[in-house]
């Protein structure tokens, strides 16, 4: 028997299987209540019948960042303190010489040591590069090592002389194009550049290695610049005499079908010293010479041995050259698509040490005049292309 003050009104639900049984406790006995009629209706709000697609679930982001520890906060504060101290030190030492600066600000000492170590490493690397450049430059201390040079010997027979010139023509032009436009020498066609190295070799000869890039903007065509350069080559002795005041004459001139040229030039300067040059030259307009684009090539080289016109070193100062000029055409990228012809020029000049007595000043004048002819050539071309403009 169960004793309970609330027995009369207690209703207990007993669940068997999935159907509830309702009983009432009356006078200590369980009396089954009549079961309620069941319904096939299923409430949409029952948990086991909820449509998950109809639910709108709100997901709250959980901040999983770990809070900094005491050691980390301490480290951050120490960094801020160092920054503040450095700022104060900079204000106190502003305008002081470097030595006093290090004495007043101890915080800069480790930085200065690190900076000095870095600068020492940089200087060491630069010194190594300079030594390598010096070693490479030794390859150009004489003309025979210059890429444009080749040994040339001409006999007395005219037929043999012309045959020799024609035989070397194609190879000379190809070598000049490869040397000037090759990967080691190519540069920006739209920027002016110039390099010049003058030195004296072991024999006392005055030498100069020259390479420059010059632009002629606003011209009509590549052919126009080529014609201007050819005009200078054909009238060189007259132009040199007018521009420099050096009496210059051609003692011999031989042209082989406009494909090969040979000339012997004598030029007397203001000191009365005469230089002699024996040069062969070649010219060509190539329709697809450089990267499939048209270009013009002019190359010249000195004759080493000439049985018909031997060098008179006891009377004249011998001047040797190995030169190449390559002309290419480009378009200006500005608002006006003007034609710009770029001239790349490479040269090796050598004035042999005189075999007769000369004064120091006379020798220095010969040195200064080493590249004067190349300057006159450039001035002449500009005068032809820009007749109404002032030449610089």
mmCIF file of C-alpha atoms in Angstrom:
data_model
loop_
_atom_site.group_PDB
_atom_site.id
_atom_site.type_symbol
_atom_site.label_atom_id
_atom_site.label_comp_id
_atom_site.label_asym_id
_atom_site.label_seq_id
_atom_site.Cartn_x
_atom_site.Cartn_y
_atom_site.Cartn_z
ATOM 1 C CA UNK A 1 0.000 0.000 0.000
ATOM 2 C CA UNK A 2 1.231 3.421 -0.786
ATOM 3 C CA UNK A 3 0.439 6.279 1.502
ATOM 4 C CA UNK A 4 0.412 9.724 0.039
ATOM 5 C CA UNK A 5 -1.700 12.781 0.806
ATOM 6 C CA UNK A 6 -2.061 13.448 -2.902
ATOM 7 C CA UNK A 7 -3.101 9.937 -3.899
ATOM 8 C CA UNK A 8 -6.572 10.967 -4.936
ATOM 9 C CA UNK A 9 -5.417 13.298 -7.701
ATOM 10 C CA UNK A 10 -2.210 11.740 -8.952
ATOM 11 C CA UNK A 11 -2.096 10.575 -12.488
ATOM 12 C CA UNK A 12 0.850 8.520 -13.599
ATOM 13 C CA UNK A 13 1.815 7.928 -17.171
ATOM 14 C CA UNK A 14 3.351 4.616 -17.813
ATOM 15 C CA UNK A 15 4.970 4.071 -21.173
ATOM 16 C CA UNK A 16 5.043 0.699 -22.759
ATOM 17 C CA UNK A 17 6.516 0.498 -26.121
ATOM 18 C CA UNK A 18 5.629 3.803 -27.790
ATOM 19 C CA UNK A 19 1.989 3.980 -26.486
ATOM 20 C CA UNK A 20 1.248 5.735 -23.165
ATOM 21 C CA UNK A 21 -0.977 3.983 -20.521
ATOM 22 C CA UNK A 22 -2.845 6.329 -18.169
ATOM 23 C CA UNK A 23 -3.695 5.013 -14.689
ATOM 24 C CA UNK A 24 -5.201 6.552 -11.609
ATOM 25 C CA UNK A 25 -4.232 5.555 -8.089
ATOM 26 C CA UNK A 26 -7.375 5.123 -6.005
ATOM 27 C CA UNK A 27 -7.261 3.809 -2.407
ATOM 28 C CA UNK A 28 -3.846 2.336 -2.994
ATOM 29 C CA UNK A 29 -4.829 0.500 -6.189
ATOM 30 C CA UNK A 30 -3.910 1.348 -9.808
ATOM 31 C CA UNK A 31 -6.936 1.668 -12.009
ATOM 32 C CA UNK A 32 -6.337 1.845 -15.789
ATOM 33 C CA UNK A 33 -8.015 4.757 -17.408
ATOM 34 C CA UNK A 34 -9.636 4.285 -20.756
ATOM 35 C CA UNK A 35 -7.122 5.049 -23.426
ATOM 36 C CA UNK A 36 -7.535 8.129 -25.496
ATOM 37 C CA UNK A 37 -8.284 7.592 -29.105
ATOM 38 C CA UNK A 38 -5.142 7.770 -31.140
ATOM 39 C CA UNK A 39 -4.732 10.030 -34.112
ATOM 40 C CA UNK A 40 -2.669 9.718 -37.181
ATOM 41 C CA UNK A 41 -1.887 13.415 -37.055
ATOM 42 C CA UNK A 42 1.732 14.129 -36.487
ATOM 43 C CA UNK A 43 2.641 17.536 -35.173
ATOM 44 C CA UNK A 44 5.221 19.287 -37.222
ATOM 45 C CA UNK A 45 6.734 20.553 -34.027
ATOM 46 C CA UNK A 46 7.722 17.132 -32.755
ATOM 47 C CA UNK A 47 11.449 16.902 -32.380
ATOM 48 C CA UNK A 48 11.740 13.653 -34.247
ATOM 49 C CA UNK A 49 9.779 15.065 -37.173
ATOM 50 C CA UNK A 50 11.469 18.420 -37.608
ATOM 51 C CA UNK A 51 12.448 19.427 -41.110
ATOM 52 C CA UNK A 52 16.071 20.465 -40.851
ATOM 53 C CA UNK A 53 15.860 22.382 -44.127
ATOM 54 C CA UNK A 54 13.236 24.663 -42.616
ATOM 55 C CA UNK A 55 15.349 25.525 -39.617
ATOM 56 C CA UNK A 56 17.340 28.713 -39.568
ATOM 57 C CA UNK A 57 20.419 27.989 -37.520
ATOM 58 C CA UNK A 58 22.548 30.883 -36.321
ATOM 59 C CA UNK A 59 26.191 29.997 -35.878
ATOM 60 C CA UNK A 60 28.165 32.071 -33.449
ATOM 61 C CA UNK A 61 31.898 32.495 -34.112
ATOM 62 C CA UNK A 62 33.990 31.354 -31.257
ATOM 63 C CA UNK A 63 37.201 33.317 -30.641
ATOM 64 C CA UNK A 64 39.824 30.612 -30.392
ATOM 65 C CA UNK A 65 42.787 32.993 -30.195
ATOM 66 C CA UNK A 66 45.006 32.124 -27.374
ATOM 67 C CA UNK A 67 45.463 34.897 -24.909
ATOM 68 C CA UNK A 68 49.091 36.028 -24.711
ATOM 69 C CA UNK A 69 50.956 34.670 -21.789
ATOM 70 C CA UNK A 70 52.779 36.735 -19.242
ATOM 71 C CA UNK A 71 56.136 36.065 -20.968
ATOM 72 C CA UNK A 72 54.798 37.173 -24.334
ATOM 73 C CA UNK A 73 53.325 40.371 -22.933
ATOM 74 C CA UNK A 74 56.620 41.054 -21.203
ATOM 75 C CA UNK A 75 58.549 40.544 -24.446
ATOM 76 C CA UNK A 76 56.249 42.897 -26.334
ATOM 77 C CA UNK A 77 56.596 45.566 -23.677
ATOM 78 C CA UNK A 78 60.396 45.234 -23.769
ATOM 79 C CA UNK A 79 60.358 45.779 -27.551
ATOM 80 C CA UNK A 80 58.241 48.888 -27.145
ATOM 81 C CA UNK A 81 60.633 50.154 -24.459
ATOM 82 C CA UNK A 82 63.611 49.657 -26.781
ATOM 83 C CA UNK A 83 61.866 51.556 -29.560
ATOM 84 C CA UNK A 84 61.079 54.433 -27.226
ATOM 85 C CA UNK A 85 64.644 54.502 -25.916
ATOM 86 C CA UNK A 86 65.993 54.527 -29.478
ATOM 87 C CA UNK A 87 63.730 57.434 -30.350
ATOM 88 C CA UNK A 88 64.919 59.394 -27.321
ATOM 89 C CA UNK A 89 68.552 58.611 -28.206
ATOM 90 C CA UNK A 90 68.058 59.837 -31.768
ATOM 91 C CA UNK A 91 66.664 63.117 -30.519
ATOM 92 C CA UNK A 92 69.559 63.565 -28.093
ATOM 93 C CA UNK A 93 72.315 62.717 -30.599
ATOM 94 C CA UNK A 94 70.927 64.388 -33.704
ATOM 95 C CA UNK A 95 73.636 66.315 -35.553
ATOM 96 C CA UNK A 96 76.584 64.695 -33.719
ATOM 97 C CA UNK A 97 79.568 63.215 -35.595
ATOM 98 C CA UNK A 98 79.510 59.402 -35.991
ATOM 99 C CA UNK A 99 82.152 58.753 -33.311
ATOM 100 C CA UNK A 100 80.393 60.888 -30.665
ATOM 101 C CA UNK A 101 77.103 59.390 -31.751
ATOM 102 C CA UNK A 102 78.256 55.910 -30.758
ATOM 103 C CA UNK A 103 79.570 57.170 -27.432
ATOM 104 C CA UNK A 104 76.321 58.918 -26.534
ATOM 105 C CA UNK A 105 74.047 56.115 -27.702
ATOM 106 C CA UNK A 106 75.176 52.609 -26.614
ATOM 107 C CA UNK A 107 72.159 51.086 -28.334
ATOM 108 C CA UNK A 108 73.675 51.941 -31.709
ATOM 109 C CA UNK A 109 76.928 50.070 -31.084
ATOM 110 C CA UNK A 110 75.708 46.575 -32.007
ATOM 111 C CA UNK A 111 73.937 48.018 -35.039
ATOM 112 C CA UNK A 112 77.110 49.854 -36.050
ATOM 113 C CA UNK A 113 79.140 46.667 -35.710
ATOM 114 C CA UNK A 114 76.668 44.766 -37.877
ATOM 115 C CA UNK A 115 76.652 47.566 -40.443
ATOM 116 C CA UNK A 116 80.470 47.649 -40.555
ATOM 117 C CA UNK A 117 80.564 43.898 -41.093
ATOM 118 C CA UNK A 118 78.076 44.177 -43.934
ATOM 119 C CA UNK A 119 79.999 47.024 -45.601
ATOM 120 C CA UNK A 120 83.237 45.058 -45.325
ATOM 121 C CA UNK A 121 81.584 42.110 -47.058
ATOM 122 C CA UNK A 122 80.260 44.382 -49.831
ATOM 123 C CA UNK A 123 83.661 46.009 -50.365
ATOM 124 C CA UNK A 124 85.306 42.592 -50.508
ATOM 125 C CA UNK A 125 82.883 41.439 -53.200
ATOM 126 C CA UNK A 126 83.376 44.653 -55.185
ATOM 127 C CA UNK A 127 87.137 44.192 -55.035
ATOM 128 C CA UNK A 128 86.803 40.667 -56.395
ATOM 129 C CA UNK A 129 84.618 41.896 -59.249
ATOM 130 C CA UNK A 130 87.123 44.670 -60.039
ATOM 131 C CA UNK A 131 89.952 42.128 -60.152
ATOM 132 C CA UNK A 132 87.954 39.962 -62.547
ATOM 133 C CA UNK A 133 87.230 42.973 -64.769
ATOM 134 C CA UNK A 134 90.899 43.881 -64.733
ATOM 135 C CA UNK A 135 91.831 40.351 -65.727
ATOM 136 C CA UNK A 136 89.289 40.363 -68.564
ATOM 137 C CA UNK A 137 90.462 43.774 -69.780
ATOM 138 C CA UNK A 138 93.917 42.321 -70.329
ATOM 139 C CA UNK A 139 92.428 40.487 -73.305
ATOM 140 C CA UNK A 140 91.952 43.853 -75.051
ATOM 141 C CA UNK A 141 95.368 45.343 -74.381
ATOM 142 C CA UNK A 142 96.336 44.823 -78.004
ATOM 143 C CA UNK A 143 94.530 44.911 -81.295
ATOM 144 C CA UNK A 144 95.256 41.301 -82.177
ATOM 145 C CA UNK A 145 92.921 40.184 -79.369
ATOM 146 C CA UNK A 146 90.070 42.451 -80.436
ATOM 147 C CA UNK A 147 87.119 40.526 -81.956
ATOM 148 C CA UNK A 148 86.959 42.779 -85.035
ATOM 149 C CA UNK A 149 90.629 42.253 -85.894
ATOM 150 C CA UNK A 150 91.994 39.796 -88.414
ATOM 151 C CA UNK A 151 95.428 39.604 -89.996
ATOM 152 C CA UNK A 152 95.371 41.107 -93.492
ATOM 153 C CA UNK A 153 98.138 40.840 -96.071
ATOM 154 C CA UNK A 154 97.934 42.342 -99.569
ATOM 155 C CA UNK A 155 100.258 41.533 -102.441
ATOM 156 C CA UNK A 156 101.351 43.781 -105.292
ATOM 157 C CA UNK A 157 99.107 42.118 -107.870
ATOM 158 C CA UNK A 158 95.824 44.044 -108.295
ATOM 159 C CA UNK A 159 93.787 40.955 -109.082
ATOM 160 C CA UNK A 160 95.058 39.149 -106.011
ATOM 161 C CA UNK A 161 94.461 42.196 -103.831
ATOM 162 C CA UNK A 162 90.833 42.480 -104.914
ATOM 163 C CA UNK A 163 90.312 38.754 -104.571
ATOM 164 C CA UNK A 164 91.606 38.923 -101.009
ATOM 165 C CA UNK A 165 89.187 41.728 -100.149
ATOM 166 C CA UNK A 166 86.155 39.990 -101.638
ATOM 167 C CA UNK A 167 87.041 36.703 -99.947
ATOM 168 C CA UNK A 168 86.977 38.234 -96.475
ATOM 169 C CA UNK A 169 83.960 40.521 -96.980
ATOM 170 C CA UNK A 170 81.125 38.270 -95.803
ATOM 171 C CA UNK A 171 83.040 37.006 -92.789
ATOM 172 C CA UNK A 172 83.959 40.541 -91.741
ATOM 173 C CA UNK A 173 80.360 41.735 -91.925
ATOM 174 C CA UNK A 174 79.115 38.679 -90.032
ATOM 175 C CA UNK A 175 81.703 39.110 -87.270
ATOM 176 C CA UNK A 176 80.876 42.798 -86.916
ATOM 177 C CA UNK A 177 77.141 42.120 -86.615
ATOM 178 C CA UNK A 178 77.634 39.321 -84.091
ATOM 179 C CA UNK A 179 80.051 41.353 -81.987
ATOM 180 C CA UNK A 180 78.039 44.571 -81.840
ATOM 181 C CA UNK A 181 74.567 43.033 -81.606
ATOM 182 C CA UNK A 182 75.447 39.880 -79.683
ATOM 183 C CA UNK A 183 74.191 39.151 -76.116
ATOM 184 C CA UNK A 184 77.285 40.686 -74.556
ATOM 185 C CA UNK A 185 77.041 43.996 -76.390
ATOM 186 C CA UNK A 186 73.342 44.633 -76.966
ATOM 187 C CA UNK A 187 71.684 47.373 -74.936
ATOM 188 C CA UNK A 188 68.604 49.551 -74.956
ATOM 189 C CA UNK A 189 68.253 50.941 -78.462
ATOM 190 C CA UNK A 190 66.419 54.041 -77.197
ATOM 191 C CA UNK A 191 69.027 55.135 -74.647
ATOM 192 C CA UNK A 192 72.281 56.906 -75.386
ATOM 193 C CA UNK A 193 75.310 55.151 -73.930
ATOM 194 C CA UNK A 194 79.041 55.563 -74.313
ATOM 195 C CA UNK A 195 82.147 53.936 -72.876
ATOM 196 C CA UNK A 196 85.770 54.710 -73.620
ATOM 197 C CA UNK A 197 88.981 53.234 -72.269
ATOM 198 C CA UNK A 198 92.349 54.746 -73.156
ATOM 199 C CA UNK A 199 95.602 53.079 -72.155
ATOM 200 C CA UNK A 200 99.198 52.504 -73.173
ATOM 201 C CA UNK A 201 100.324 48.958 -73.918
ATOM 202 C CA UNK A 202 103.664 47.339 -73.162
ATOM 203 C CA UNK A 203 105.174 48.606 -76.427
ATOM 204 C CA UNK A 204 104.231 52.192 -75.615
ATOM 205 C CA UNK A 205 101.465 52.351 -78.212
ATOM 206 C CA UNK A 206 98.521 54.652 -77.486
ATOM 207 C CA UNK A 207 95.321 52.588 -77.489
ATOM 208 C CA UNK A 208 91.631 53.317 -77.084
ATOM 209 C CA UNK A 209 88.636 50.970 -76.892
ATOM 210 C CA UNK A 210 85.329 52.660 -77.703
ATOM 211 C CA UNK A 211 81.710 51.544 -77.647
ATOM 212 C CA UNK A 212 78.703 53.832 -77.883
ATOM 213 C CA UNK A 213 75.016 53.858 -78.759
ATOM 214 C CA UNK A 214 73.575 56.943 -80.459
ATOM 215 C CA UNK A 215 70.039 57.704 -81.654
ATOM 216 C CA UNK A 216 68.874 59.731 -84.657
ATOM 217 C CA UNK A 217 65.182 60.489 -83.997
ATOM 218 C CA UNK A 218 62.749 61.887 -86.519
ATOM 219 C CA UNK A 219 64.640 60.707 -89.609
ATOM 220 C CA UNK A 220 62.941 59.442 -92.740
ATOM 221 C CA UNK A 221 64.371 55.951 -92.846
ATOM 222 C CA UNK A 222 67.291 53.661 -92.154
ATOM 223 C CA UNK A 223 68.509 54.268 -95.697
ATOM 224 C CA UNK A 224 68.793 58.008 -95.035
ATOM 225 C CA UNK A 225 71.203 57.486 -92.137
ATOM 226 C CA UNK A 226 73.138 54.866 -94.098
ATOM 227 C CA UNK A 227 73.579 57.321 -96.971
ATOM 228 C CA UNK A 228 74.799 60.021 -94.565
ATOM 229 C CA UNK A 229 77.366 57.632 -93.104
ATOM 230 C CA UNK A 230 78.479 56.593 -96.593
ATOM 231 C CA UNK A 231 78.913 60.248 -97.539
ATOM 232 C CA UNK A 232 81.344 60.706 -94.660
ATOM 233 C CA UNK A 233 83.292 57.585 -95.617
ATOM 234 C CA UNK A 234 83.556 58.673 -99.249
ATOM 235 C CA UNK A 235 84.689 62.225 -98.410
ATOM 236 C CA UNK A 236 86.552 61.600 -95.188
ATOM 237 C CA UNK A 237 89.819 63.316 -96.129
ATOM 238 C CA UNK A 238 88.028 66.549 -97.112
ATOM 239 C CA UNK A 239 85.856 66.584 -93.987
ATOM 240 C CA UNK A 240 88.779 65.889 -91.631
ATOM 241 C CA UNK A 241 90.776 68.710 -93.194
ATOM 242 C CA UNK A 242 87.892 71.156 -92.801
ATOM 243 C CA UNK A 243 86.825 70.141 -89.301
ATOM 244 C CA UNK A 244 90.184 69.521 -87.589
ATOM 245 C CA UNK A 245 92.547 71.564 -89.718
ATOM 246 C CA UNK A 246 94.672 68.460 -90.311
ATOM 247 C CA UNK A 247 95.861 68.255 -93.906
ATOM 248 C CA UNK A 248 94.512 64.857 -94.956
ATOM 249 C CA UNK A 249 94.949 63.173 -98.333
ATOM 250 C CA UNK A 250 94.240 59.786 -99.909
ATOM 251 C CA UNK A 251 97.291 58.345 -101.584
ATOM 252 C CA UNK A 252 95.384 55.385 -102.951
ATOM 253 C CA UNK A 253 91.752 54.389 -103.257
ATOM 254 C CA UNK A 254 90.438 51.132 -104.674
ATOM 255 C CA UNK A 255 86.779 50.155 -104.856
ATOM 256 C CA UNK A 256 85.588 46.684 -105.803
ATOM 257 C CA UNK A 257 82.015 46.868 -107.095
ATOM 258 C CA UNK A 258 80.940 48.948 -104.086
ATOM 259 C CA UNK A 259 81.413 45.799 -101.999
ATOM 260 C CA UNK A 260 84.957 46.323 -100.725
ATOM 261 C CA UNK A 261 87.128 49.410 -100.313
ATOM 262 C CA UNK A 262 90.815 49.947 -99.726
ATOM 263 C CA UNK A 263 92.443 53.277 -98.963
ATOM 264 C CA UNK A 264 95.702 54.666 -97.647
ATOM 265 C CA UNK A 265 95.346 57.982 -95.789
ATOM 266 C CA UNK A 266 97.992 60.455 -94.623
ATOM 267 C CA UNK A 267 97.045 63.197 -92.137
ATOM 268 C CA UNK A 268 99.339 65.929 -90.798
ATOM 269 C CA UNK A 269 98.387 67.684 -87.548
ATOM 270 C CA UNK A 270 99.247 71.167 -86.255
ATOM 271 C CA UNK A 271 102.585 69.898 -84.880
ATOM 272 C CA UNK A 272 103.669 68.792 -88.347
ATOM 273 C CA UNK A 273 103.515 65.100 -87.411
ATOM 274 C CA UNK A 274 101.968 62.860 -90.056
ATOM 275 C CA UNK A 275 100.021 59.700 -89.285
ATOM 276 C CA UNK A 276 99.462 57.010 -91.902
ATOM 277 C CA UNK A 277 96.643 54.501 -92.102
ATOM 278 C CA UNK A 278 96.106 51.578 -94.452
ATOM 279 C CA UNK A 279 92.505 50.432 -94.134
ATOM 280 C CA UNK A 280 90.081 48.071 -95.845
ATOM 281 C CA UNK A 281 86.342 48.548 -95.323
ATOM 282 C CA UNK A 282 83.074 46.840 -96.206
ATOM 283 C CA UNK A 283 79.442 47.998 -96.259
ATOM 284 C CA UNK A 284 76.116 46.221 -96.539
ATOM 285 C CA UNK A 285 72.379 46.844 -96.238
ATOM 286 C CA UNK A 286 70.824 43.643 -94.869
ATOM 287 C CA UNK A 287 67.079 43.081 -95.256
ATOM 288 C CA UNK A 288 66.903 40.612 -92.359
ATOM 289 C CA UNK A 289 70.221 41.098 -90.654
ATOM 290 C CA UNK A 290 69.113 41.459 -87.032
ATOM 291 C CA UNK A 291 66.191 39.428 -85.621
ATOM 292 C CA UNK A 292 64.622 39.374 -89.057
ATOM 293 C CA UNK A 293 64.662 43.189 -89.261
ATOM 294 C CA UNK A 294 66.674 45.296 -91.735
ATOM 295 C CA UNK A 295 69.973 46.805 -90.631
ATOM 296 C CA UNK A 296 73.096 48.370 -92.111
ATOM 297 C CA UNK A 297 76.662 47.330 -91.318
ATOM 298 C CA UNK A 298 79.977 49.078 -91.941
ATOM 299 C CA UNK A 299 83.241 47.531 -90.829
ATOM 300 C CA UNK A 300 86.872 48.576 -91.214
ATOM 301 C CA UNK A 301 90.216 46.980 -90.372
ATOM 302 C CA UNK A 302 93.846 47.919 -90.862
ATOM 303 C CA UNK A 303 96.157 46.121 -93.252
ATOM 304 C CA UNK A 304 99.055 44.450 -91.459
ATOM 305 C CA UNK A 305 101.279 43.841 -94.488
ATOM 306 C CA UNK A 306 101.057 45.581 -97.846
ATOM 307 C CA UNK A 307 103.672 44.727 -100.427
ATOM 308 C CA UNK A 308 102.581 47.567 -102.693
ATOM 309 C CA UNK A 309 102.323 50.260 -99.983
ATOM 310 C CA UNK A 310 104.601 49.327 -97.078
ATOM 311 C CA UNK A 311 104.480 51.375 -93.877
ATOM 312 C CA UNK A 312 107.077 54.148 -93.636
ATOM 313 C CA UNK A 313 107.495 54.129 -89.856
ATOM 314 C CA UNK A 314 110.702 56.165 -89.982
ATOM 315 C CA UNK A 315 108.719 59.090 -91.452
ATOM 316 C CA UNK A 316 105.136 58.635 -90.307
ATOM 317 C CA UNK A 317 103.291 57.526 -87.186
ATOM 318 C CA UNK A 318 101.335 54.378 -87.924
ATOM 319 C CA UNK A 319 97.660 54.387 -86.920
ATOM 320 C CA UNK A 320 95.695 51.120 -86.814
ATOM 321 C CA UNK A 321 91.944 50.731 -86.428
ATOM 322 C CA UNK A 322 89.368 47.946 -86.114
ATOM 323 C CA UNK A 323 85.858 49.388 -86.233
ATOM 324 C CA UNK A 324 82.244 48.387 -86.782
ATOM 325 C CA UNK A 325 79.027 50.395 -87.099
ATOM 326 C CA UNK A 326 75.555 48.824 -87.050
ATOM 327 C CA UNK A 327 72.405 50.820 -87.843
ATOM 328 C CA UNK A 328 68.940 49.612 -86.820
ATOM 329 C CA UNK A 329 65.489 51.163 -87.184
ATOM 330 C CA UNK A 330 62.967 51.548 -84.364
ATOM 331 C CA UNK A 331 59.695 53.349 -83.724
ATOM 332 C CA UNK A 332 59.241 55.936 -81.003
ATOM 333 C CA UNK A 333 56.542 54.866 -78.524
ATOM 334 C CA UNK A 334 55.343 58.436 -77.928
ATOM 335 C CA UNK A 335 52.282 60.117 -79.368
ATOM 336 C CA UNK A 336 54.013 60.493 -82.720
ATOM 337 C CA UNK A 337 55.288 57.235 -84.145
ATOM 338 C CA UNK A 338 58.543 58.712 -85.469
ATOM 339 C CA UNK A 339 61.335 56.665 -86.966
ATOM 340 C CA UNK A 340 64.397 56.408 -84.729
ATOM 341 C CA UNK A 341 67.605 54.984 -86.177
ATOM 342 C CA UNK A 342 70.095 53.712 -83.619
ATOM 343 C CA UNK A 343 73.800 53.616 -84.371
ATOM 344 C CA UNK A 344 75.915 51.202 -82.355
ATOM 345 C CA UNK A 345 79.617 51.717 -82.811
ATOM 346 C CA UNK A 346 82.549 49.644 -81.577
ATOM 347 C CA UNK A 347 86.178 50.521 -82.249
ATOM 348 C CA UNK A 348 89.767 49.811 -81.311
ATOM 349 C CA UNK A 349 92.256 52.587 -82.127
ATOM 350 C CA UNK A 350 95.994 52.233 -81.807
ATOM 351 C CA UNK A 351 98.607 54.904 -82.521
ATOM 352 C CA UNK A 352 101.983 53.196 -82.736
ATOM 353 C CA UNK A 353 104.809 54.692 -80.730
ATOM 354 C CA UNK A 354 106.802 56.912 -83.132
ATOM 355 C CA UNK A 355 110.115 55.524 -84.306
ATOM 356 C CA UNK A 356 111.514 59.063 -84.540
ATOM 357 C CA UNK A 357 111.980 61.642 -81.767
ATOM 358 C CA UNK A 358 108.898 63.568 -80.585
ATOM 359 C CA UNK A 359 108.402 65.872 -77.628
ATOM 360 C CA UNK A 360 106.138 65.104 -74.674
ATOM 361 C CA UNK A 361 103.536 67.638 -75.829
ATOM 362 C CA UNK A 362 103.552 66.253 -79.364
ATOM 363 C CA UNK A 363 102.943 62.757 -78.005
ATOM 364 C CA UNK A 364 100.090 64.001 -75.815
ATOM 365 C CA UNK A 365 98.512 65.717 -78.814
ATOM 366 C CA UNK A 366 98.614 62.400 -80.649
ATOM 367 C CA UNK A 367 96.926 60.790 -77.662
ATOM 368 C CA UNK A 368 94.186 63.426 -77.533
ATOM 369 C CA UNK A 369 93.526 63.058 -81.265
ATOM 370 C CA UNK A 370 92.990 59.288 -81.020
ATOM 371 C CA UNK A 371 89.191 59.505 -81.148
ATOM 372 C CA UNK A 372 88.775 62.872 -82.892
ATOM 373 C CA UNK A 373 87.913 61.302 -86.216
ATOM 374 C CA UNK A 374 85.001 59.384 -84.690
ATOM 375 C CA UNK A 375 83.682 62.655 -83.245
ATOM 376 C CA UNK A 376 83.919 64.314 -86.664
ATOM 377 C CA UNK A 377 82.015 61.414 -88.221
ATOM 378 C CA UNK A 378 79.145 61.821 -85.756
ATOM 379 C CA UNK A 379 79.036 65.587 -86.242
ATOM 380 C CA UNK A 380 78.952 65.171 -90.029
ATOM 381 C CA UNK A 381 76.063 62.701 -89.917
ATOM 382 C CA UNK A 382 74.042 65.009 -87.686
ATOM 383 C CA UNK A 383 74.731 67.938 -89.983
ATOM 384 C CA UNK A 384 73.320 65.992 -92.934
ATOM 385 C CA UNK A 385 70.263 64.653 -91.108
ATOM 386 C CA UNK A 386 69.388 67.878 -89.290
ATOM 387 C CA UNK A 387 70.605 70.708 -91.545
ATOM 388 C CA UNK A 388 68.497 73.374 -89.819
ATOM 389 C CA UNK A 389 69.307 72.327 -86.252
ATOM 390 C CA UNK A 390 72.312 73.232 -84.147
ATOM 391 C CA UNK A 391 74.691 70.346 -83.736
ATOM 392 C CA UNK A 392 75.954 69.609 -80.226
#
